């Protein structure tokens, strides 16, 4: 069974940076695409970014392009989200999620518990 | 960007009732549509993939249908544990958008 555990959330000032991590259990990580999805407390889900199994292709939502970078280290079974130039509207719970496909998006079959990012102005 | 519009936004239902939630896409997405359930203070959980394919471990009362632009999630014989918010999600083209959610309240 796949387990995903996010970390790195916290309070940061507007304009600041934060790096989220998502540690995955199991050997399946290195053959799976991975996503970040966020949720403003009390609101709906927003897809943020996707990365291929090998890290060679990435896709982003327009509202994070140029500010956020998704990456992965398969030797550590870990997914990252580097968030720069943070804004108050980036305040949300950030989830990592696994995709069973390696180099295209299929669906999100396992989710972490989420980590809360609060951007203060 | 593909916009997914769910209806209704909120529904109050009684146990054993049949529930239907719809998701309309702003353009043709084939069958690249998933349904997720999110209970309070929990992470989302995959219910249906590719519009109508069932997921191992998900109760059989959950089913999906549709293709193109119109999709439906049906819950037969609703149970109290089905109180949650339900989201559709398209995997057809980036950005991979979600619907706004449908909150089900159990009376």
PDB file of C-alpha atoms in Angstrom:
ATOM      1  CA  UNK A   1       0.000   0.000   0.000  1.00  0.00           C
ATOM      2  CA  UNK A   2       1.317   3.421  -0.955  1.00  0.00           C
ATOM      3  CA  UNK A   3       1.759   6.011   1.764  1.00  0.00           C
ATOM      4  CA  UNK A   4       2.424   9.678   1.064  1.00  0.00           C
ATOM      5  CA  UNK A   5       3.497  12.040   3.829  1.00  0.00           C
ATOM      6  CA  UNK A   6       3.807  15.777   3.201  1.00  0.00           C
ATOM      7  CA  UNK A   7       5.920  18.135   5.267  1.00  0.00           C
ATOM      8  CA  UNK A   8       7.354  21.631   5.110  1.00  0.00           C
ATOM      9  CA  UNK A   9       4.227  23.684   5.550  1.00  0.00           C
ATOM     10  CA  UNK A  10       4.075  26.634   7.919  1.00  0.00           C
ATOM     11  CA  UNK A  11       3.667  30.375   8.131  1.00  0.00           C
ATOM     12  CA  UNK A  12       5.627  32.566   5.714  1.00  0.00           C
ATOM     13  CA  UNK A  13       5.465  36.250   4.884  1.00  0.00           C
ATOM     14  CA  UNK A  14       4.131  37.496   1.595  1.00  0.00           C
ATOM     15  CA  UNK A  15       6.923  37.443  -1.004  1.00  0.00           C
ATOM     16  CA  UNK A  16       8.731  34.678   0.849  1.00  0.00           C
ATOM     17  CA  UNK A  17       9.613  31.110  -0.105  1.00  0.00           C
ATOM     18  CA  UNK A  18       8.872  27.643   1.179  1.00  0.00           C
ATOM     19  CA  UNK A  19       9.716  24.122   0.048  1.00  0.00           C
ATOM     20  CA  UNK A  20       7.251  21.315   0.539  1.00  0.00           C
ATOM     21  CA  UNK A  21       8.259  17.660   0.571  1.00  0.00           C
ATOM     22  CA  UNK A  22       6.263  14.501   0.035  1.00  0.00           C
ATOM     23  CA  UNK A  23       7.846  11.251   1.177  1.00  0.00           C
ATOM     24  CA  UNK A  24       6.511   8.135  -0.501  1.00  0.00           C
ATOM     25  CA  UNK A  25       6.700   4.581   0.730  1.00  0.00           C
ATOM     26  CA  UNK A  26       7.191   1.676  -1.635  1.00  0.00           C
ATOM     27  CA  UNK A  27       9.172   1.079  -4.794  1.00  0.00           C
ATOM     28  CA  UNK A  28       6.368   2.213  -7.070  1.00  0.00           C
ATOM     29  CA  UNK A  29       7.258   5.907  -6.615  1.00  0.00           C
ATOM     30  CA  UNK A  30       9.970   5.955  -9.255  1.00  0.00           C
ATOM     31  CA  UNK A  31       7.588   4.668 -11.947  1.00  0.00           C
ATOM     32  CA  UNK A  32       4.689   6.986 -11.114  1.00  0.00           C
ATOM     33  CA  UNK A  33       3.761  10.486 -12.147  1.00  0.00           C
ATOM     34  CA  UNK A  34       3.107  12.783  -9.177  1.00  0.00           C
ATOM     35  CA  UNK A  35       0.855  15.774  -8.544  1.00  0.00           C
ATOM     36  CA  UNK A  36       0.433  18.659  -6.151  1.00  0.00           C
ATOM     37  CA  UNK A  37      -3.136  19.765  -5.457  1.00  0.00           C
ATOM     38  CA  UNK A  38      -4.162  22.519  -3.052  1.00  0.00           C
ATOM     39  CA  UNK A  39      -7.274  23.462  -1.113  1.00  0.00           C
ATOM     40  CA  UNK A  40      -8.031  26.766   0.512  1.00  0.00           C
ATOM     41  CA  UNK A  41      -9.636  25.911   3.885  1.00  0.00           C
ATOM     42  CA  UNK A  42     -13.376  25.511   3.385  1.00  0.00           C
ATOM     43  CA  UNK A  43     -13.071  25.718  -0.415  1.00  0.00           C
ATOM     44  CA  UNK A  44     -12.619  23.364  -3.355  1.00  0.00           C
ATOM     45  CA  UNK A  45      -9.662  21.474  -4.834  1.00  0.00           C
ATOM     46  CA  UNK A  46      -7.203  23.161  -7.205  1.00  0.00           C
ATOM     47  CA  UNK A  47      -4.704  21.229  -9.309  1.00  0.00           C
ATOM     48  CA  UNK A  48      -1.251  22.828  -9.021  1.00  0.00           C
ATOM     49  CA  UNK A  49       1.393  20.787 -10.842  1.00  0.00           C
ATOM     50  CA  UNK A  50       2.350  17.404 -12.313  1.00  0.00           C
ATOM     51  CA  UNK A  51       5.731  15.750 -12.942  1.00  0.00           C
ATOM     52  CA  UNK A  52       6.637  12.695 -15.009  1.00  0.00           C
ATOM     53  CA  UNK A  53       8.134   9.627 -13.339  1.00  0.00           C
ATOM     54  CA  UNK A  54      11.648  10.646 -14.408  1.00  0.00           C
ATOM     55  CA  UNK A  55      11.264  14.381 -13.804  1.00  0.00           C
ATOM     56  CA  UNK A  56      11.765  15.195 -17.475  1.00  0.00           C
ATOM     57  CA  UNK A  57       8.395  16.817 -18.051  1.00  0.00           C
ATOM     58  CA  UNK A  58       6.358  19.100 -15.834  1.00  0.00           C
ATOM     59  CA  UNK A  59       3.039  20.897 -16.091  1.00  0.00           C
ATOM     60  CA  UNK A  60       1.740  23.793 -14.013  1.00  0.00           C
ATOM     61  CA  UNK A  61      -1.459  25.676 -13.367  1.00  0.00           C
ATOM     62  CA  UNK A  62      -1.248  29.203 -14.744  1.00  0.00           C
ATOM     63  CA  UNK A  63      -1.550  30.765 -11.296  1.00  0.00           C
ATOM     64  CA  UNK A  64       1.782  29.242 -10.179  1.00  0.00           C
ATOM     65  CA  UNK A  65       3.807  29.356 -13.396  1.00  0.00           C
ATOM     66  CA  UNK A  66       7.111  31.087 -12.863  1.00  0.00           C
ATOM     67  CA  UNK A  67       6.732  31.003  -9.073  1.00  0.00           C
ATOM     68  CA  UNK A  68       6.466  27.301  -8.150  1.00  0.00           C
ATOM     69  CA  UNK A  69       8.713  24.431  -9.244  1.00  0.00           C
ATOM     70  CA  UNK A  70       7.853  20.760  -8.935  1.00  0.00           C
ATOM     71  CA  UNK A  71      10.741  18.287  -8.723  1.00  0.00           C
ATOM     72  CA  UNK A  72      11.527  14.825  -7.459  1.00  0.00           C
ATOM     73  CA  UNK A  73      14.376  12.701  -6.175  1.00  0.00           C
ATOM     74  CA  UNK A  74      13.653   9.067  -6.986  1.00  0.00           C
ATOM     75  CA  UNK A  75      16.659   7.895  -4.979  1.00  0.00           C
ATOM     76  CA  UNK A  76      14.942   9.344  -1.895  1.00  0.00           C
ATOM     77  CA  UNK A  77      11.353   8.524  -2.926  1.00  0.00           C
ATOM     78  CA  UNK A  78      10.534  12.185  -2.417  1.00  0.00           C
ATOM     79  CA  UNK A  79       8.536  14.789  -4.311  1.00  0.00           C
ATOM     80  CA  UNK A  80       9.090  18.517  -3.818  1.00  0.00           C
ATOM     81  CA  UNK A  81       7.314  21.796  -4.434  1.00  0.00           C
ATOM     82  CA  UNK A  82       9.483  24.897  -4.286  1.00  0.00           C
ATOM     83  CA  UNK A  83       7.233  27.901  -3.776  1.00  0.00           C
ATOM     84  CA  UNK A  84       8.645  31.399  -4.340  1.00  0.00           C
ATOM     85  CA  UNK A  85       7.080  34.866  -4.394  1.00  0.00           C
ATOM     86  CA  UNK A  86       4.276  33.620  -2.193  1.00  0.00           C
ATOM     87  CA  UNK A  87       1.027  35.559  -2.046  1.00  0.00           C
ATOM     88  CA  UNK A  88      -1.821  35.566   0.467  1.00  0.00           C
ATOM     89  CA  UNK A  89      -3.980  33.693  -2.067  1.00  0.00           C
ATOM     90  CA  UNK A  90      -1.497  30.779  -1.927  1.00  0.00           C
ATOM     91  CA  UNK A  91      -2.663  30.045   1.619  1.00  0.00           C
ATOM     92  CA  UNK A  92      -4.017  26.493   1.442  1.00  0.00           C
ATOM     93  CA  UNK A  93      -3.551  22.879   2.387  1.00  0.00           C
ATOM     94  CA  UNK A  94      -1.202  21.315  -0.155  1.00  0.00           C
ATOM     95  CA  UNK A  95      -1.654  17.649  -1.022  1.00  0.00           C
ATOM     96  CA  UNK A  96       0.685  15.422  -2.964  1.00  0.00           C
ATOM     97  CA  UNK A  97      -0.974  12.656  -4.954  1.00  0.00           C
ATOM     98  CA  UNK A  98       0.243   9.700  -6.985  1.00  0.00           C
ATOM     99  CA  UNK A  99      -0.761   8.977 -10.554  1.00  0.00           C
ATOM    100  CA  UNK A 100      -0.591   5.326 -11.692  1.00  0.00           C
ATOM    101  CA  UNK A 101       0.706   6.472 -15.092  1.00  0.00           C
ATOM    102  CA  UNK A 102       4.337   7.367 -15.540  1.00  0.00           C
ATOM    103  CA  UNK A 103       4.438   9.929 -18.343  1.00  0.00           C
ATOM    104  CA  UNK A 104       0.924  11.225 -18.781  1.00  0.00           C
ATOM    105  CA  UNK A 105      -1.852  12.103 -16.400  1.00  0.00           C
ATOM    106  CA  UNK A 106      -4.412   9.400 -15.734  1.00  0.00           C
ATOM    107  CA  UNK A 107      -5.939   9.924 -12.297  1.00  0.00           C
ATOM    108  CA  UNK A 108      -4.921  10.497  -8.685  1.00  0.00           C
ATOM    109  CA  UNK A 109      -5.154   7.166  -6.902  1.00  0.00           C
ATOM    110  CA  UNK A 110      -3.390   7.904  -3.612  1.00  0.00           C
ATOM    111  CA  UNK A 111      -3.262  11.152  -1.637  1.00  0.00           C
ATOM    112  CA  UNK A 112      -1.246  12.381   1.304  1.00  0.00           C
ATOM    113  CA  UNK A 113      -2.772  13.958   4.390  1.00  0.00           C
ATOM    114  CA  UNK A 114      -1.802  17.469   3.330  1.00  0.00           C
ATOM    115  CA  UNK A 115       0.355  20.232   4.783  1.00  0.00           C
ATOM    116  CA  UNK A 116      -0.941  23.729   5.558  1.00  0.00           C
ATOM    117  CA  UNK A 117       0.803  26.760   4.087  1.00  0.00           C
ATOM    118  CA  UNK A 118      -0.187  30.146   5.507  1.00  0.00           C
ATOM    119  CA  UNK A 119       1.052  33.301   3.786  1.00  0.00           C
ATOM    120  CA  UNK A 120       0.792  36.349   6.011  1.00  0.00           C
ATOM    121  CA  UNK A 121       0.684  39.891   4.740  1.00  0.00           C
TER     122      UNK A 121
ATOM    123  CA  UNK B   1      -8.867  25.974 -19.757  1.00  0.00           C
ATOM    124  CA  UNK B   2     -11.581  23.349 -19.365  1.00  0.00           C
ATOM    125  CA  UNK B   3     -14.213  24.426 -16.851  1.00  0.00           C
ATOM    126  CA  UNK B   4     -16.114  21.724 -14.964  1.00  0.00           C
ATOM    127  CA  UNK B   5     -19.485  22.757 -13.551  1.00  0.00           C
ATOM    128  CA  UNK B   6     -21.146  20.496 -10.998  1.00  0.00           C
ATOM    129  CA  UNK B   7     -24.769  20.508  -9.923  1.00  0.00           C
ATOM    130  CA  UNK B   8     -26.126  20.813  -7.404  1.00  0.00           C
ATOM    131  CA  UNK B   9     -23.708  22.663  -5.125  1.00  0.00           C
ATOM    132  CA  UNK B  10     -25.463  21.255  -2.065  1.00  0.00           C
ATOM    133  CA  UNK B  11     -28.004  18.530  -1.458  1.00  0.00           C
ATOM    134  CA  UNK B  12     -29.683  17.323   1.722  1.00  0.00           C
ATOM    135  CA  UNK B  13     -30.760  13.703   1.400  1.00  0.00           C
ATOM    136  CA  UNK B  14     -32.143  10.886   3.507  1.00  0.00           C
ATOM    137  CA  UNK B  15     -30.558   7.445   3.923  1.00  0.00           C
ATOM    138  CA  UNK B  16     -31.508   4.867   1.261  1.00  0.00           C
ATOM    139  CA  UNK B  17     -32.265   7.653  -1.208  1.00  0.00           C
ATOM    140  CA  UNK B  18     -30.722   7.585  -4.691  1.00  0.00           C
ATOM    141  CA  UNK B  19     -28.476  10.574  -5.404  1.00  0.00           C
ATOM    142  CA  UNK B  20     -27.341  11.943  -8.747  1.00  0.00           C
ATOM    143  CA  UNK B  21     -24.594  14.528  -9.159  1.00  0.00           C
ATOM    144  CA  UNK B  22     -23.793  15.929 -12.573  1.00  0.00           C
ATOM    145  CA  UNK B  23     -20.591  17.394 -13.989  1.00  0.00           C
ATOM    146  CA  UNK B  24     -20.570  19.341 -17.228  1.00  0.00           C
ATOM    147  CA  UNK B  25     -17.331  20.088 -19.084  1.00  0.00           C
ATOM    148  CA  UNK B  26     -16.879  23.235 -21.166  1.00  0.00           C
ATOM    149  CA  UNK B  27     -15.456  21.128 -24.009  1.00  0.00           C
ATOM    150  CA  UNK B  28     -15.274  17.494 -25.070  1.00  0.00           C
ATOM    151  CA  UNK B  29     -13.058  15.495 -22.709  1.00  0.00           C
ATOM    152  CA  UNK B  30     -13.973  12.019 -23.913  1.00  0.00           C
ATOM    153  CA  UNK B  31     -14.013   9.782 -20.840  1.00  0.00           C
ATOM    154  CA  UNK B  32     -11.128  11.495 -19.037  1.00  0.00           C
ATOM    155  CA  UNK B  33     -13.201  12.250 -15.961  1.00  0.00           C
ATOM    156  CA  UNK B  34     -12.745  11.091 -12.389  1.00  0.00           C
ATOM    157  CA  UNK B  35     -14.859  11.408  -9.240  1.00  0.00           C
ATOM    158  CA  UNK B  36     -13.431  11.942  -5.757  1.00  0.00           C
ATOM    159  CA  UNK B  37     -15.025  11.904  -2.318  1.00  0.00           C
ATOM    160  CA  UNK B  38     -13.736  14.113   0.480  1.00  0.00           C
ATOM    161  CA  UNK B  39     -15.056  13.687   3.998  1.00  0.00           C
ATOM    162  CA  UNK B  40     -14.541  16.444   6.590  1.00  0.00           C
ATOM    163  CA  UNK B  41     -10.911  16.768   7.684  1.00  0.00           C
ATOM    164  CA  UNK B  42      -9.806  13.982   5.339  1.00  0.00           C
ATOM    165  CA  UNK B  43      -7.916  13.793   2.072  1.00  0.00           C
ATOM    166  CA  UNK B  44      -9.829  13.148  -1.149  1.00  0.00           C
ATOM    167  CA  UNK B  45     -10.422   9.553  -2.163  1.00  0.00           C
ATOM    168  CA  UNK B  46     -10.793   8.227  -5.709  1.00  0.00           C
ATOM    169  CA  UNK B  47     -14.267   6.802  -6.385  1.00  0.00           C
ATOM    170  CA  UNK B  48     -14.553   6.417 -10.167  1.00  0.00           C
ATOM    171  CA  UNK B  49     -11.974   6.600 -12.958  1.00  0.00           C
ATOM    172  CA  UNK B  50     -12.443   7.175 -16.686  1.00  0.00           C
ATOM    173  CA  UNK B  51     -16.071   8.251 -16.216  1.00  0.00           C
ATOM    174  CA  UNK B  52     -17.476   4.837 -15.333  1.00  0.00           C
ATOM    175  CA  UNK B  53     -14.749   2.443 -14.191  1.00  0.00           C
ATOM    176  CA  UNK B  54     -15.056   1.222 -10.640  1.00  0.00           C
ATOM    177  CA  UNK B  55     -12.246   1.329  -8.088  1.00  0.00           C
ATOM    178  CA  UNK B  56     -11.281  -1.621  -5.911  1.00  0.00           C
ATOM    179  CA  UNK B  57     -12.580  -1.192  -2.370  1.00  0.00           C
ATOM    180  CA  UNK B  58     -15.207   1.408  -3.261  1.00  0.00           C
ATOM    181  CA  UNK B  59     -18.753   0.267  -2.448  1.00  0.00           C
ATOM    182  CA  UNK B  60     -20.785  -0.853  -5.457  1.00  0.00           C
ATOM    183  CA  UNK B  61     -23.492   1.709  -4.733  1.00  0.00           C
ATOM    184  CA  UNK B  62     -21.207   4.295  -6.363  1.00  0.00           C
ATOM    185  CA  UNK B  63     -21.317   4.373 -10.163  1.00  0.00           C
ATOM    186  CA  UNK B  64     -20.433   6.788 -12.931  1.00  0.00           C
ATOM    187  CA  UNK B  65     -21.588   7.391 -16.460  1.00  0.00           C
ATOM    188  CA  UNK B  66     -21.216   9.806 -19.344  1.00  0.00           C
ATOM    189  CA  UNK B  67     -18.775  10.888 -22.005  1.00  0.00           C
ATOM    190  CA  UNK B  68     -17.924  13.993 -23.972  1.00  0.00           C
ATOM    191  CA  UNK B  69     -19.220  16.900 -21.899  1.00  0.00           C
ATOM    192  CA  UNK B  70     -21.854  15.413 -19.586  1.00  0.00           C
ATOM    193  CA  UNK B  71     -21.119  13.088 -16.702  1.00  0.00           C
ATOM    194  CA  UNK B  72     -23.013  11.683 -13.751  1.00  0.00           C
ATOM    195  CA  UNK B  73     -22.100  10.202 -10.395  1.00  0.00           C
ATOM    196  CA  UNK B  74     -24.871   8.066  -8.929  1.00  0.00           C
ATOM    197  CA  UNK B  75     -25.081   6.843  -5.352  1.00  0.00           C
ATOM    198  CA  UNK B  76     -27.677   4.123  -4.906  1.00  0.00           C
ATOM    199  CA  UNK B  77     -29.213   3.577  -1.494  1.00  0.00           C
ATOM    200  CA  UNK B  78     -27.322   6.343   0.273  1.00  0.00           C
ATOM    201  CA  UNK B  79     -25.734   5.552   3.629  1.00  0.00           C
ATOM    202  CA  UNK B  80     -24.929   7.936   6.496  1.00  0.00           C
ATOM    203  CA  UNK B  81     -21.198   7.489   5.872  1.00  0.00           C
ATOM    204  CA  UNK B  82     -21.614   9.022   2.402  1.00  0.00           C
ATOM    205  CA  UNK B  83     -21.882  12.509   3.905  1.00  0.00           C
ATOM    206  CA  UNK B  84     -19.048  14.273   2.084  1.00  0.00           C
ATOM    207  CA  UNK B  85     -18.144  16.667  -0.688  1.00  0.00           C
ATOM    208  CA  UNK B  86     -17.823  15.136  -4.150  1.00  0.00           C
ATOM    209  CA  UNK B  87     -15.577  16.505  -6.889  1.00  0.00           C
ATOM    210  CA  UNK B  88     -15.212  15.717 -10.562  1.00  0.00           C
ATOM    211  CA  UNK B  89     -11.783  16.146 -12.172  1.00  0.00           C
ATOM    212  CA  UNK B  90     -10.674  16.096 -15.787  1.00  0.00           C
ATOM    213  CA  UNK B  91      -7.441  14.527 -16.992  1.00  0.00           C
ATOM    214  CA  UNK B  92      -7.912  15.429 -20.653  1.00  0.00           C
ATOM    215  CA  UNK B  93      -5.787  18.544 -20.934  1.00  0.00           C
ATOM    216  CA  UNK B  94      -3.696  20.859 -18.788  1.00  0.00           C
ATOM    217  CA  UNK B  95      -4.589  22.562 -16.514  1.00  0.00           C
ATOM    218  CA  UNK B  96      -6.272  19.485 -15.029  1.00  0.00           C
ATOM    219  CA  UNK B  97      -9.198  21.229 -13.425  1.00  0.00           C
ATOM    220  CA  UNK B  98     -11.660  20.162 -10.728  1.00  0.00           C
ATOM    221  CA  UNK B  99     -15.343  20.935 -10.445  1.00  0.00           C
ATOM    222  CA  UNK B 100     -16.396  23.256  -7.615  1.00  0.00           C
ATOM    223  CA  UNK B 101     -17.707  20.375  -5.516  1.00  0.00           C
ATOM    224  CA  UNK B 102     -21.092  19.068  -4.393  1.00  0.00           C
ATOM    225  CA  UNK B 103     -21.720  18.815  -0.669  1.00  0.00           C
ATOM    226  CA  UNK B 104     -24.029  16.027   0.456  1.00  0.00           C
ATOM    227  CA  UNK B 105     -25.719  16.361   3.812  1.00  0.00           C
ATOM    228  CA  UNK B 106     -27.488  13.382   5.330  1.00  0.00           C
ATOM    229  CA  UNK B 107     -30.750  14.245   7.063  1.00  0.00           C
TER     230      UNK B 107
END
